[in-house]
mmCIF file of C-alpha atoms and ligand atoms in Angstrom:
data_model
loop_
_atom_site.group_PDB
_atom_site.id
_atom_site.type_symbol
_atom_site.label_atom_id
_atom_site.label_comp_id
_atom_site.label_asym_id
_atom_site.label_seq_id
_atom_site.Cartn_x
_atom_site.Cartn_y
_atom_site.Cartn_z
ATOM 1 C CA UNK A 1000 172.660 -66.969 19.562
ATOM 2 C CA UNK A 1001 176.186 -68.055 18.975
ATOM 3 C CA UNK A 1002 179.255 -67.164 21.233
ATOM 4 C CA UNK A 1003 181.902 -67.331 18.832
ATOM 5 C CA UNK A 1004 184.768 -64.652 19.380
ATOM 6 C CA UNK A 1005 185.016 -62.331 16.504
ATOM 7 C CA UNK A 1006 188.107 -62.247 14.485
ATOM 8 C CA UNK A 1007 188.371 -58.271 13.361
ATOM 9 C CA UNK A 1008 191.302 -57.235 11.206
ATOM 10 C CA UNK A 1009 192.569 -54.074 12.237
ATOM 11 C CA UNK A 1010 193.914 -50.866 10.363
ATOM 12 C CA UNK A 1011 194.466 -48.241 12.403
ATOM 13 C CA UNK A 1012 193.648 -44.419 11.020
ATOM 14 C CA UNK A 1013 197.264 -42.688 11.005
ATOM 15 C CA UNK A 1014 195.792 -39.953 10.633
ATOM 16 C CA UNK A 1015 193.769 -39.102 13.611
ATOM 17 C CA UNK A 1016 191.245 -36.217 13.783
ATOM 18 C CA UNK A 1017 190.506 -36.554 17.521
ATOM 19 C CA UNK A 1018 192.844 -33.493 18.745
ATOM 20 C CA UNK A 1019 191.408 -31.530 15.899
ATOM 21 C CA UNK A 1020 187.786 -32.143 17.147
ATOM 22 C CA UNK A 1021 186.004 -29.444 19.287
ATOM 23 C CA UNK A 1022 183.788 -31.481 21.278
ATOM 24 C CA UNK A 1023 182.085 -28.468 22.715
ATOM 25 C CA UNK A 1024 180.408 -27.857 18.821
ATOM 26 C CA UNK A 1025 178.873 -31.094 18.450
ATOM 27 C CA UNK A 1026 176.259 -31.294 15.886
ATOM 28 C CA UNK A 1027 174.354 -34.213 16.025
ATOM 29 C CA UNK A 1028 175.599 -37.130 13.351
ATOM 30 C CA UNK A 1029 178.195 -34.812 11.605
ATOM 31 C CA UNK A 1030 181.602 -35.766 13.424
ATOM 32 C CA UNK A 1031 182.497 -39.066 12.927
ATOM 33 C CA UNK A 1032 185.299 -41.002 15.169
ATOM 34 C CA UNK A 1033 188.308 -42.151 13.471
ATOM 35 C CA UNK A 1034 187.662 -45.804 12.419
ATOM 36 C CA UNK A 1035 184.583 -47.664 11.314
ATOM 37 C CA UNK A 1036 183.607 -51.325 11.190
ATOM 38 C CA UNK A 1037 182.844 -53.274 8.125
ATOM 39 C CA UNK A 1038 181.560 -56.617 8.000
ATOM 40 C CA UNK A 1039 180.006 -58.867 4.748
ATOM 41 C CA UNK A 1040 177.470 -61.447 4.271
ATOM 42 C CA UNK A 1041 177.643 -63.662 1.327
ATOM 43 C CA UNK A 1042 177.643 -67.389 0.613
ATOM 44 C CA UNK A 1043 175.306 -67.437 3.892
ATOM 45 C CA UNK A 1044 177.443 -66.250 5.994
ATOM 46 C CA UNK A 1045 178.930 -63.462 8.072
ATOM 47 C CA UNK A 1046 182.616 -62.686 7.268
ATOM 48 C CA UNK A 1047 185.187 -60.189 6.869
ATOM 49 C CA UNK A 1048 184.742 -58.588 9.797
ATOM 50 C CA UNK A 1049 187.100 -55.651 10.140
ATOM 51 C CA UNK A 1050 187.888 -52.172 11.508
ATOM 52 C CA UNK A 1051 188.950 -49.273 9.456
ATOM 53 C CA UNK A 1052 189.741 -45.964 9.114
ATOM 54 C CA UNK A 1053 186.076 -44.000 8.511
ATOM 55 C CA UNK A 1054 186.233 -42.959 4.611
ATOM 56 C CA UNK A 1055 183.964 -44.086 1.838
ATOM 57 C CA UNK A 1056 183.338 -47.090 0.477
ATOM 58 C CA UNK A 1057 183.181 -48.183 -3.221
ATOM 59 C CA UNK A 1058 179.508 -49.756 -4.329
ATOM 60 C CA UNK A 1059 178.228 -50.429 -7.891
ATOM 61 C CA UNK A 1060 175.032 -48.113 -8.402
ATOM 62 C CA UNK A 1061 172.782 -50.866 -8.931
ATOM 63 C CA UNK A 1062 172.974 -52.263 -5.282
ATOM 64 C CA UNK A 1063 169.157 -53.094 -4.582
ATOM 65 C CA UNK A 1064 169.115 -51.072 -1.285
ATOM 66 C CA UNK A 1065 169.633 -47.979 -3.378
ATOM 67 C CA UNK A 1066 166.440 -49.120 -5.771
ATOM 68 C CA UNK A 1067 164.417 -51.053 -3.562
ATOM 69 C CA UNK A 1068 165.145 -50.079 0.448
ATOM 70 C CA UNK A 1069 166.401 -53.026 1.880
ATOM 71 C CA UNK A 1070 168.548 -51.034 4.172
ATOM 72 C CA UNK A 1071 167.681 -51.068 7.637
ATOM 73 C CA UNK A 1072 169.142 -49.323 10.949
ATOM 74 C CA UNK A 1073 170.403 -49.239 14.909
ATOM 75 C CA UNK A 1074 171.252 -46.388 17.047
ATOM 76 C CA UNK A 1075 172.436 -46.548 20.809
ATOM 77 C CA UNK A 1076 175.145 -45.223 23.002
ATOM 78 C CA UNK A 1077 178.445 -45.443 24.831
ATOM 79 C CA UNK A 1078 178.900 -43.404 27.822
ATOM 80 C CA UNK A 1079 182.253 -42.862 30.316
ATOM 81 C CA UNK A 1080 181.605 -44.118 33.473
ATOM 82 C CA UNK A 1081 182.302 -42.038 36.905
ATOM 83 C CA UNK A 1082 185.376 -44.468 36.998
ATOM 84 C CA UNK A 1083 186.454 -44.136 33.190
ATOM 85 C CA UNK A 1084 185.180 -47.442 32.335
ATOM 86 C CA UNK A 1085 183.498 -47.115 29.197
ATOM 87 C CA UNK A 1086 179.681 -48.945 28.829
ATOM 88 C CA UNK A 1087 176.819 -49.525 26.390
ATOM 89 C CA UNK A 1088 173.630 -49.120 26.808
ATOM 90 C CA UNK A 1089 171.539 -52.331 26.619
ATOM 91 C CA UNK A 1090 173.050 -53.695 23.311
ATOM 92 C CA UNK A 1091 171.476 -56.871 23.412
ATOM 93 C CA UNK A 1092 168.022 -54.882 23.302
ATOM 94 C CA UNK A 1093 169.162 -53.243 20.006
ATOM 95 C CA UNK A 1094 170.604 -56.307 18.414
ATOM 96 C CA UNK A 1095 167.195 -57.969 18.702
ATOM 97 C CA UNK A 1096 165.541 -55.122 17.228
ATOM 98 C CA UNK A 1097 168.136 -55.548 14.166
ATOM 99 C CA UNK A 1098 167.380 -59.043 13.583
ATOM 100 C CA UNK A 1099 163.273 -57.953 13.631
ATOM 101 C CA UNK A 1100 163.722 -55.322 11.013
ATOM 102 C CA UNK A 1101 166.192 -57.982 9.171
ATOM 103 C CA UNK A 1102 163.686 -60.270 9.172
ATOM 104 C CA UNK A 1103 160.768 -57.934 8.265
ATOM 105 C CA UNK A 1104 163.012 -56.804 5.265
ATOM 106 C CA UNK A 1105 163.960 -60.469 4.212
ATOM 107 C CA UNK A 1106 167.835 -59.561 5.166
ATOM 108 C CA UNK A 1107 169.971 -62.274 7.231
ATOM 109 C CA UNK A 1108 169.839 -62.013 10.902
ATOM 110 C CA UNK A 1109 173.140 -61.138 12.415
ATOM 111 C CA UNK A 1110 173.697 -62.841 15.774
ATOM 112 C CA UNK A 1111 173.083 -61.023 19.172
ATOM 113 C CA UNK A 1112 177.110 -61.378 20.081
ATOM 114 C CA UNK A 1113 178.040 -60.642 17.000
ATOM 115 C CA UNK A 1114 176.267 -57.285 16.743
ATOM 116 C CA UNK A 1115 177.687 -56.885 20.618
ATOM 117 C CA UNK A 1116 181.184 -57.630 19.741
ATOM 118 C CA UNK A 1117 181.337 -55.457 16.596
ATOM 119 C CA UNK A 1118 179.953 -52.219 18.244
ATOM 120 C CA UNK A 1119 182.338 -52.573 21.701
ATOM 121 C CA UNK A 1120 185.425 -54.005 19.361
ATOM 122 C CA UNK A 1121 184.712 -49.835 17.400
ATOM 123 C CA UNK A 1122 183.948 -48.206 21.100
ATOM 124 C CA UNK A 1123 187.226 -49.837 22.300
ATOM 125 C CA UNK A 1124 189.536 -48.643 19.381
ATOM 126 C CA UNK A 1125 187.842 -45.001 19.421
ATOM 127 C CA UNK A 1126 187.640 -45.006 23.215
ATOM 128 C CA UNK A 1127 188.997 -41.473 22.945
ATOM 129 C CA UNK A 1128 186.342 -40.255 21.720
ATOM 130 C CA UNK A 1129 183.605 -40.511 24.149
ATOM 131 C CA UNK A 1130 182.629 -37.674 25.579
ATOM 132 C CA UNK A 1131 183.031 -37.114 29.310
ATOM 133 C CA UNK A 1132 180.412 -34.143 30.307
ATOM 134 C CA UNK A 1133 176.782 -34.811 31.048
ATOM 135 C CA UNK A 1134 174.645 -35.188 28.560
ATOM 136 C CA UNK A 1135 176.834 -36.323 25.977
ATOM 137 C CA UNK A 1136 178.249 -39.549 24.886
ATOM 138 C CA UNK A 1137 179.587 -41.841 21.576
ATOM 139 C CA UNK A 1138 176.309 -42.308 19.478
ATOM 140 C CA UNK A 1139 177.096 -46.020 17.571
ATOM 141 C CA UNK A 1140 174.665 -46.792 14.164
ATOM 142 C CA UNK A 1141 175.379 -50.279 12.939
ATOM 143 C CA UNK A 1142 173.038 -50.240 9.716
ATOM 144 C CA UNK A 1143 172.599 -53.321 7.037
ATOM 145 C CA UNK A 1144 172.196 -53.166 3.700
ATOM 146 C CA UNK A 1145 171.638 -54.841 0.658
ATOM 147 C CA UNK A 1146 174.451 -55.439 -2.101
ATOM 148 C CA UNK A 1147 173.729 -57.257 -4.858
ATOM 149 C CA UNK A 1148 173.932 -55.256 -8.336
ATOM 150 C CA UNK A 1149 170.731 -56.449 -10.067
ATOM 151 C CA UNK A 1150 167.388 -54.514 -10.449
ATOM 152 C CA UNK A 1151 165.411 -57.409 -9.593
ATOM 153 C CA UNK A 1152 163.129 -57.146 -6.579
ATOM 154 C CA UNK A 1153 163.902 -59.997 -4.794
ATOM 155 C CA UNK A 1154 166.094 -59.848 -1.703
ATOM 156 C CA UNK A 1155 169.453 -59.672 -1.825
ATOM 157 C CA UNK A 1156 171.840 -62.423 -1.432
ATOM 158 C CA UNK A 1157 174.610 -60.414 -0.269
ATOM 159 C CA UNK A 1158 175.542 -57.406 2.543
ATOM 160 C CA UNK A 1159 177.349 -55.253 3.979
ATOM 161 C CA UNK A 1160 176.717 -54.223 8.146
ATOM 162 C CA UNK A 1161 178.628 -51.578 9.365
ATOM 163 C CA UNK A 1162 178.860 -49.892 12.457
ATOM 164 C CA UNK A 1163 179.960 -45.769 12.237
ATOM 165 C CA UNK A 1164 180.473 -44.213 15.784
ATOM 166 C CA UNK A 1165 180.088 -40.388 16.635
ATOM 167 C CA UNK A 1166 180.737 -38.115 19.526
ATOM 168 C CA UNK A 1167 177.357 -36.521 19.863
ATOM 169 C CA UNK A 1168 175.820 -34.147 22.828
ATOM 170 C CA UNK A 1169 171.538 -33.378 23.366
ATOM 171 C CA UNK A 1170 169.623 -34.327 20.032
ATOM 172 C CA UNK A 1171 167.079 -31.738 20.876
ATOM 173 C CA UNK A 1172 167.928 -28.341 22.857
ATOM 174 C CA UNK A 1173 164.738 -26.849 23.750
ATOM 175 C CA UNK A 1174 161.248 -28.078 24.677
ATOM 176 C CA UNK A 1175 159.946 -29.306 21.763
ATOM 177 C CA UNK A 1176 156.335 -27.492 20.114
ATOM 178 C CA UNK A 1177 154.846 -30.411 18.406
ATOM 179 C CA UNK A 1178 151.547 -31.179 16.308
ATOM 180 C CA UNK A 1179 149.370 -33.750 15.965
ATOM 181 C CA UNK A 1180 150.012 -34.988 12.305
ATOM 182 C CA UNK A 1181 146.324 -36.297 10.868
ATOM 183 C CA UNK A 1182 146.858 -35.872 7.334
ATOM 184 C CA UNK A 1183 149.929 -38.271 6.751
ATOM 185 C CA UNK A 1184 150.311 -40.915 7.937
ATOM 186 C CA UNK A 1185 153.774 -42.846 9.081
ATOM 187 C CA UNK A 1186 153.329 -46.515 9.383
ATOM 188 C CA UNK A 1187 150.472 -48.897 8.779
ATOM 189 C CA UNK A 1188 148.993 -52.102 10.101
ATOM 190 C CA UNK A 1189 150.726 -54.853 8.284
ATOM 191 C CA UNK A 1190 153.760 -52.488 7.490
ATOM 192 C CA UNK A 1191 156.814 -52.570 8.878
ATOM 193 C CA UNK A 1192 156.549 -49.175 11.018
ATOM 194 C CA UNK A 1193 158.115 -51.300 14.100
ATOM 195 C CA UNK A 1194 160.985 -51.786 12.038
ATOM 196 C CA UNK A 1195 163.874 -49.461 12.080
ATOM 197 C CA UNK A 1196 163.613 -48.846 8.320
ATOM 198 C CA UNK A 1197 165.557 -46.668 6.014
ATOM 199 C CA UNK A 1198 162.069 -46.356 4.205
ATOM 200 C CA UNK A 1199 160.188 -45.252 7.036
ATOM 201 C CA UNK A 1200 162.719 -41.956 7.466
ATOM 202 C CA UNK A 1201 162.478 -41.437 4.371
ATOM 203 C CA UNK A 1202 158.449 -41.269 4.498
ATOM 204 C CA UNK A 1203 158.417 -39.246 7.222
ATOM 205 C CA UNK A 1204 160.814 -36.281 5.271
ATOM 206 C CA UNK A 1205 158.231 -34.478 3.733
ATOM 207 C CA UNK A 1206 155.491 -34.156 6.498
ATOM 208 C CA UNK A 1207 158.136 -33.357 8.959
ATOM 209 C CA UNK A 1208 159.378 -30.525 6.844
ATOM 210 C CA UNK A 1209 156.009 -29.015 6.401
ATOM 211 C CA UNK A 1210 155.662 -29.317 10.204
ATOM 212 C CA UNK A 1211 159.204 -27.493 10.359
ATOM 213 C CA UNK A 1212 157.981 -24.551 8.227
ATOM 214 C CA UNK A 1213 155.159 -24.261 9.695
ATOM 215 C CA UNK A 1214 156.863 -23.626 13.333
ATOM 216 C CA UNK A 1215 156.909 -26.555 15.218
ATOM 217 C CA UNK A 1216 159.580 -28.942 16.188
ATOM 218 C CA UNK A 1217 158.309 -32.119 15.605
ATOM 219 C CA UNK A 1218 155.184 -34.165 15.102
ATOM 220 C CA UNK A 1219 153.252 -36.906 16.726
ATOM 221 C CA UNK A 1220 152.199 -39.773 14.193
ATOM 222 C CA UNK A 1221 148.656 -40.500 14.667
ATOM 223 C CA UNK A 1222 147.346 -44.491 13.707
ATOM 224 C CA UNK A 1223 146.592 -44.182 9.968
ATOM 225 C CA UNK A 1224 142.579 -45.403 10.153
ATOM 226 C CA UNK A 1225 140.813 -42.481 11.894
ATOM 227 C CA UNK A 1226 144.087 -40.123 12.759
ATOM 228 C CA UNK A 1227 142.695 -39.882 16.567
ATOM 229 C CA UNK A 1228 145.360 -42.460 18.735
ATOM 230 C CA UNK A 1229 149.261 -40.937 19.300
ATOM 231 C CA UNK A 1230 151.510 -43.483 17.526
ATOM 232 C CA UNK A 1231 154.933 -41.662 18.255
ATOM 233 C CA UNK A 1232 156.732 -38.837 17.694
ATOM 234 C CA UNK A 1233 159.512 -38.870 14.461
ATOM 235 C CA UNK A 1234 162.708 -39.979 16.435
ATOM 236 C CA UNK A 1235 161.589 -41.571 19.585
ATOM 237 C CA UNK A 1236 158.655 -42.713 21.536
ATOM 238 C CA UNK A 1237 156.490 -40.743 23.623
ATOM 239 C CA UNK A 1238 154.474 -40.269 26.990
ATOM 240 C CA UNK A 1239 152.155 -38.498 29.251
ATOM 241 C CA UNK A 1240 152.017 -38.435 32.776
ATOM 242 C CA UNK A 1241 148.219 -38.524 33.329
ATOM 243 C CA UNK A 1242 146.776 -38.039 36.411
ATOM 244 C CA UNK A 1243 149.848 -39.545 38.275
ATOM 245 C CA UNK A 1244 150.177 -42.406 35.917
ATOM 246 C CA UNK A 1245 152.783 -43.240 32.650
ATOM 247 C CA UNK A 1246 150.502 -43.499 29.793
ATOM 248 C CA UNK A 1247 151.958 -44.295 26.648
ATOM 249 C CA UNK A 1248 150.547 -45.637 23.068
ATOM 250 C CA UNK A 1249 151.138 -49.801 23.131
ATOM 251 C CA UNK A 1250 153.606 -51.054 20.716
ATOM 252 C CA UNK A 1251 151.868 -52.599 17.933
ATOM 253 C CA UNK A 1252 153.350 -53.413 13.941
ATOM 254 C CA UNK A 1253 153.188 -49.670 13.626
ATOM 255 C CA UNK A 1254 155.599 -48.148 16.532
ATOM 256 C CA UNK A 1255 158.815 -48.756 16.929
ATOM 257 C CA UNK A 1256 159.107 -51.001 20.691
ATOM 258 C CA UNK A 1257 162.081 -48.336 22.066
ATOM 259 C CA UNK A 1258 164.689 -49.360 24.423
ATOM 260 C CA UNK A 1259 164.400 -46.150 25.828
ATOM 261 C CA UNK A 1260 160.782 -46.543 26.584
ATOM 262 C CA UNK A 1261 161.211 -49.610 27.961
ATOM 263 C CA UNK A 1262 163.470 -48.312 30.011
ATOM 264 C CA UNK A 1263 161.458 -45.847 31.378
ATOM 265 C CA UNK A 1264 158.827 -47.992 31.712
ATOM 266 C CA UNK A 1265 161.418 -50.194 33.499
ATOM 267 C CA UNK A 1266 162.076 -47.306 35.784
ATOM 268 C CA UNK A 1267 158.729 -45.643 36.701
ATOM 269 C CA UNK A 1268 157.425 -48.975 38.127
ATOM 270 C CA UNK A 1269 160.638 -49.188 40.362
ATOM 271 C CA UNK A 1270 159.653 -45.635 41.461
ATOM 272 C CA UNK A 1271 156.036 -47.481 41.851
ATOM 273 C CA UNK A 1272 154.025 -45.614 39.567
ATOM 274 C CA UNK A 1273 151.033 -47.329 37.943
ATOM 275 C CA UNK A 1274 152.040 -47.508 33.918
ATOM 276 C CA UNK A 1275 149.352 -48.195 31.173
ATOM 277 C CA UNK A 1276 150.791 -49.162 27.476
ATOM 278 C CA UNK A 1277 147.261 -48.634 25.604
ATOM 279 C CA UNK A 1278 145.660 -46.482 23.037
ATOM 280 C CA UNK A 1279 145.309 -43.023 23.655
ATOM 281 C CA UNK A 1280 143.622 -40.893 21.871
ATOM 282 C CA UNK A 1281 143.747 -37.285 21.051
ATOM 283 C CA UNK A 1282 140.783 -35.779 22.426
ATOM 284 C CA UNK A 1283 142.077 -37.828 25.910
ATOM 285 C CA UNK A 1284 145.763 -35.855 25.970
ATOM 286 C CA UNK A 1285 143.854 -32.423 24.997
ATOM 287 C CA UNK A 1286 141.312 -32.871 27.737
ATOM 288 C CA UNK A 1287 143.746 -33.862 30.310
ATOM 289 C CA UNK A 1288 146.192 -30.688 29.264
ATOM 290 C CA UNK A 1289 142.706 -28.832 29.628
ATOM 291 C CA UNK A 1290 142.223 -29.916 33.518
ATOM 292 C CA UNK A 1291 145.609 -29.797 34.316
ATOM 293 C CA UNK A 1292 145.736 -33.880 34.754
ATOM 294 C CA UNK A 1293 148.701 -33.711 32.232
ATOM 295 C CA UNK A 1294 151.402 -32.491 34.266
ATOM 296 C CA UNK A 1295 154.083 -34.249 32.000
ATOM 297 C CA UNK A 1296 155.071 -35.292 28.520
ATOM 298 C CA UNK A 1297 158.003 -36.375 26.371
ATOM 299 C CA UNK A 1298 159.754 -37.718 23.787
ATOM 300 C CA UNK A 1299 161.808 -40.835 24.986
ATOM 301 C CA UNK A 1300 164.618 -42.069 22.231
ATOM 302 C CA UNK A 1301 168.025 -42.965 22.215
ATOM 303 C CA UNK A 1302 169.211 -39.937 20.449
ATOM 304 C CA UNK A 1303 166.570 -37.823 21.980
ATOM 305 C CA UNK A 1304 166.967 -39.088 25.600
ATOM 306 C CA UNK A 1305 164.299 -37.417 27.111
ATOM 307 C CA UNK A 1306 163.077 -34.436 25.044
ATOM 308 C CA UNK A 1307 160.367 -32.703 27.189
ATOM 309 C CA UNK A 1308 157.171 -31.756 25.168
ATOM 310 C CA UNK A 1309 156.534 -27.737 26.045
ATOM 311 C CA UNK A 1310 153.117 -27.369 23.625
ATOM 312 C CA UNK A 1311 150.933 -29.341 21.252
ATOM 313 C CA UNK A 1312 149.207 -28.035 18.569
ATOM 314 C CA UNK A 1313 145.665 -29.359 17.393
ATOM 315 C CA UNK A 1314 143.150 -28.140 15.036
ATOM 316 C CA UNK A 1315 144.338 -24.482 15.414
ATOM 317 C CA UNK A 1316 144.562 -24.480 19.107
ATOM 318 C CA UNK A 1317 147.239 -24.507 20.907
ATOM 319 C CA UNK A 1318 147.689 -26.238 24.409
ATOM 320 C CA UNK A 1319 151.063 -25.114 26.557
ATOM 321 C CA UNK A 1320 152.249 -27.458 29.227
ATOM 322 C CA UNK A 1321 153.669 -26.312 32.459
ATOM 323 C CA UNK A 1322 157.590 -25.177 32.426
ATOM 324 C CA UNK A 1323 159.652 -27.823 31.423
ATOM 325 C CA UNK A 1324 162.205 -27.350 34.407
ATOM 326 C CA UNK A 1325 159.667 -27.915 36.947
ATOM 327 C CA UNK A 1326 158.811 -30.878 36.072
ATOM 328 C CA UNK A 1327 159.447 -33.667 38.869
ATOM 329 C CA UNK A 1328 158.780 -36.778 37.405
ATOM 330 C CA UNK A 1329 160.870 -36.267 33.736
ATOM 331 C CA UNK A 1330 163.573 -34.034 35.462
ATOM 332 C CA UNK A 1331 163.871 -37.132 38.171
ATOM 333 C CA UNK A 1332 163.777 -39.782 35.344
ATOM 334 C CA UNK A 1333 166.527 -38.088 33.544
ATOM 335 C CA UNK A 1334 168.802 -37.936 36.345
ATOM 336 C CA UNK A 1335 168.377 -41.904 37.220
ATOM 337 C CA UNK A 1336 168.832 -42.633 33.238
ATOM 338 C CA UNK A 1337 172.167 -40.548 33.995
ATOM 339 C CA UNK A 1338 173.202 -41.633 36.826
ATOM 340 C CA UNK A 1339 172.934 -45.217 35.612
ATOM 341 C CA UNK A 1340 174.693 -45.087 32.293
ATOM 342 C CA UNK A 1341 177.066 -42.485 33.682
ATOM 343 C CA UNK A 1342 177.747 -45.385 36.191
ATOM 344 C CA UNK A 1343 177.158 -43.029 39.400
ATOM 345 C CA UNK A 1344 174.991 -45.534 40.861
ATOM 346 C CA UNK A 1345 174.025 -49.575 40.910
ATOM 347 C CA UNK A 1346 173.466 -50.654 37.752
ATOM 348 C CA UNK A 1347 170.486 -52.655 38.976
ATOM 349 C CA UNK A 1348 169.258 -53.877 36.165
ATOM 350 C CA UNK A 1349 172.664 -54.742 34.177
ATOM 351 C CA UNK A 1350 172.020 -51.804 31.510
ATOM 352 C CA UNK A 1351 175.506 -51.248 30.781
ATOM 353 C CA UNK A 1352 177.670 -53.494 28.303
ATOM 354 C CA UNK A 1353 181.470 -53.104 29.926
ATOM 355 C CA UNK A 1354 183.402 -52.512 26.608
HETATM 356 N N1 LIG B 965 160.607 -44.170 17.355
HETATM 357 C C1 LIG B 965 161.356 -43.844 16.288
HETATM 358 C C2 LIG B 965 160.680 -43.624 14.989
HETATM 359 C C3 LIG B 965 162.758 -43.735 16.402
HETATM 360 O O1 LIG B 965 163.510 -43.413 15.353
HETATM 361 C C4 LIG B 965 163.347 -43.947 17.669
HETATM 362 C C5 LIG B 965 164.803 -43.849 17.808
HETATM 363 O O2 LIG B 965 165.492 -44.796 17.792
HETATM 364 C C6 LIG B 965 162.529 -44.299 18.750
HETATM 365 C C7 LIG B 965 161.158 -44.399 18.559
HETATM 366 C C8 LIG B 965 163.101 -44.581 20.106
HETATM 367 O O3 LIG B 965 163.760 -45.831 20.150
HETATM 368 P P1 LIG B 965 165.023 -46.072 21.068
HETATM 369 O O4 LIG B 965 164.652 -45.658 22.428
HETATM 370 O O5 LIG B 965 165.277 -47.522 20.954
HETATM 371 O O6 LIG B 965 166.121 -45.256 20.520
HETATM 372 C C1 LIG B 966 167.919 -42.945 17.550
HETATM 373 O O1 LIG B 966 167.511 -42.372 18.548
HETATM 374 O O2 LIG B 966 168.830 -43.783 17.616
HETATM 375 C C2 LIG B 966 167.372 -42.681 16.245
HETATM 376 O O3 LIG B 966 167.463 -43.543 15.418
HETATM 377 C C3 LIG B 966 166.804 -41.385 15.954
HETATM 378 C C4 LIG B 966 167.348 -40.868 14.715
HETATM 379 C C5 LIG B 966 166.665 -41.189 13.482
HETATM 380 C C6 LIG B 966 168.295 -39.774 14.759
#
C-alpha cells in the first residue's frame, strides 16, 4: 500500500444539473452527479488522475474489454452524517476486493489509498449531492477496464479506472419473492464468481429475466455440482436466521465475500448471536420455513442494504415467511447499519471514511 497524495486535475461542470434533480424520483443508477473521475494506467503505472464533468468518453471499438471482458467493478456508498459530515462506508474493504478481481482478471492492482483518495476526492466535489433522508445516500462505482485496441486475448497493457457517483434511494422496494435457480448456474469452482466481474452480470441476464417473467423478484444461485447449497442471491449476499442463529453460505471462489455481510456478521456477534458461515442446503432452509425455525431471511448488499426475503419458491411450492415488518432481528440490524453510517451513534468499529 502506498501513501502518496493524489495529484487530481480539476474541471469543474459549469453546467450543473443538481437544482434540476428531483431527488424524491430516484431510480436506481440513472442520475448521475455532476463530475466523474478518470484515471489511466499505461507504461506500468497509474497516472492522469483527474476529475471531470460526467459525459462520454471517446474509445476505439477494438478495446479488449469490449471483446474479451476484462472489465471489472466496485460499488459502495457515501452517506450525510447527523452532523453534515459526509462518510464512506468501509472503502478500504472495497479497494481490496478491486485488487482481487484485478488480479483474477490479470488487470494491475490499483493501490488501497489510491482507490480511497479517488472516490472521497469525487464525494468531496459532488458533496451536494448526497442525499440527506433515510435510506438514501451517493452510490460511488469505480470500475476498471481494459484499453488496448488489439483483438488478441492476452491482457491488456493499458486502462482506464473511473469512478461515476449517483444519488440513489432503496435498490429494492418490497419484500422480495425469490426462487431457487437449479437449472443455471452463476459461478463455478475455479471461476472467478468471487470476483466482481462484468462477465458474471452479464451471465446472470438471461436466467434472471426468465425468473422476472415468471413472477418473482430475484433468484438464489445454487453451487453448480448438484444445485442443492444457496450460493447468493443476484446483487448481494444472503441469510437465514435459523433457529436463533445467522446462517449464511461460506464464501468460497464462487460467492462474492460482501462487505455488507461482513458487516452483519460483524454486527450480530456484537448483539451475541451464534453465526455459522457453512453450506446450507435447500432442503435445510425449506424444512426450517416448514417448522417455523426460519423466522428471518435477506438479501444483504451494498445497493440492496438489507432486502428482506417475503417467499421462496421451490419445485412448485411455495413457502411464505412471516411479515417482513415484524421482523426483530433484520428490522434491528437495519437500524444499527443506519444509525452507524448515518453517524447517529459510535462508530465502533471505524466504518466510516471522513471525506
Ligand atoms: N453478491 C453479488 C453478486 C453482488 O453483486 C453484491 C453487490 O455488491 C453482493 C453480493 C454484496 O456485496 P457488498 O455487500 O459488498 O455490496
Ligand atoms: C452493489 O450492491 O454495489 C452491486 O454491485 C449490486 C449491483 C450489481 C447493482
Amino acid at each position: 500500500m502506498t501513501t502518496e497524495t493524489l495529484d487530481i486535475k480539476i474541471t469543474r461542470n459549469p453546467n450543473s444539473r443538481l437544482e434540476s434533480t428531483d431527488f424524491s424520483k430516484l431510480v436506481f443508477g440513472h442520475t448521475f452527479t455532476d463530475h466523474m473521475l478518470v484515471a489511466d494506467y499505461a507504461d506500468g503505472e497509474w497516472k492522469n488522475f483527474e476529475i471531470l464533468p460526467y459525459g462520454p468518453i471517446a474509445l476505439s471499438p477494438a478495446i479488449s474489454s469490449l471483446h474479451y471482458g476484462q472489465a471489472f467493478f466496485e460499488g459502495l456508498k457515501a452517506y450525510k452524517q447527523a452532523d453534515g459530515q459526509i462518510s464512506i462506508f468501509r472503502p478500504d474493504k472495497n479497494a481490496a476486493r478491486f485488487n482481487k478481481s484485478a488480479k483474477r482478471l490479470c488487470a494491475p492492482e490499483l493501490p488501497v489509498d489510491l482507490f480511497i483518495q479517488s472516490c472521497a476526492a469525487l464525494v468531496d466535489i459532488d458533496r451536494g449531492w448526497v442525499p440527506d433522508s433515510d435510506g438514501h445516500s451517493l452510490y460511488l462505482r469505480p470500475f476498471m477496464f481494459a484499453t488496448d485496441p488489439y483483438l488478441g486475448v492476452v491482457p491488456s497493457s493499458t486502462y482506464k479506472f473511473i469512478v461515476l457517483a449517483c444519488p440513489v434511494g432503496p435498490y429494492f422496494t418490497k419484500p422480495l419473492r425469490v426462487k431457487f435457480e437449479t437449472e443455471f448456474t452463476r459461478a463455478a469452482e475455479g471461476g472467478f464468481g468471487f470476483a466482481k466481474a462484468a462477465g458474471n452480470y452479464a451471465g446472470a441476464m438471461l436466467p434472471t429475466r426468465k425468473a422476472l417473467e415468471e413472477g418473482f423478484d430475484q433468484l438464489i444461485w445454487t453451487d453448480s455440482k448438484e444445485h442443492q447449497y444457496a450460493e447468493e442471491l443476484g446483487a448481494a449476499n444472503v441469510m437465514f436466521l435459523i433457529d436463533g442463529k445467522l446462517v449464511t453460505p461460506m464464501t468460497r471462489d464462487t460467492i462474492l465475500d460482501g462487505v455488507t455481510r461482513d458487516t452483519v456478521i460483524t454486527l450480530a456477534k456484537d448483539e451475541g448471536i451464534e453465526v455459522e458461515e457453512r453450506r446450507v442446503s435447500i432442503a435445510e432452509i425449506l424444512e426450517a420455513a416448514r417448522n417455523g425455525k426460519l423466522t428471518d431471511a435477506f438479501g444483504a448488499g451494498t445497493a440492496a442494504t438489507i432486502a428482506p426475503i417475503g417467499a421462496f419458491h421451490h419445485d412448485g411450492e411455495e413457502y411464505t415467511l412471516s411479515d417482513p415488518a415484524s421482523r426483530e432481528f433484520s428490522n434491528k440490524l437495519l437500524n444499527t447499519l443506519n444509525d452507524i453510517r448515518y453517524g447517529r451513534v459510535a462508530d465502533t468499529h471505524g466504518w466510516n471514511h471522513l471525506v
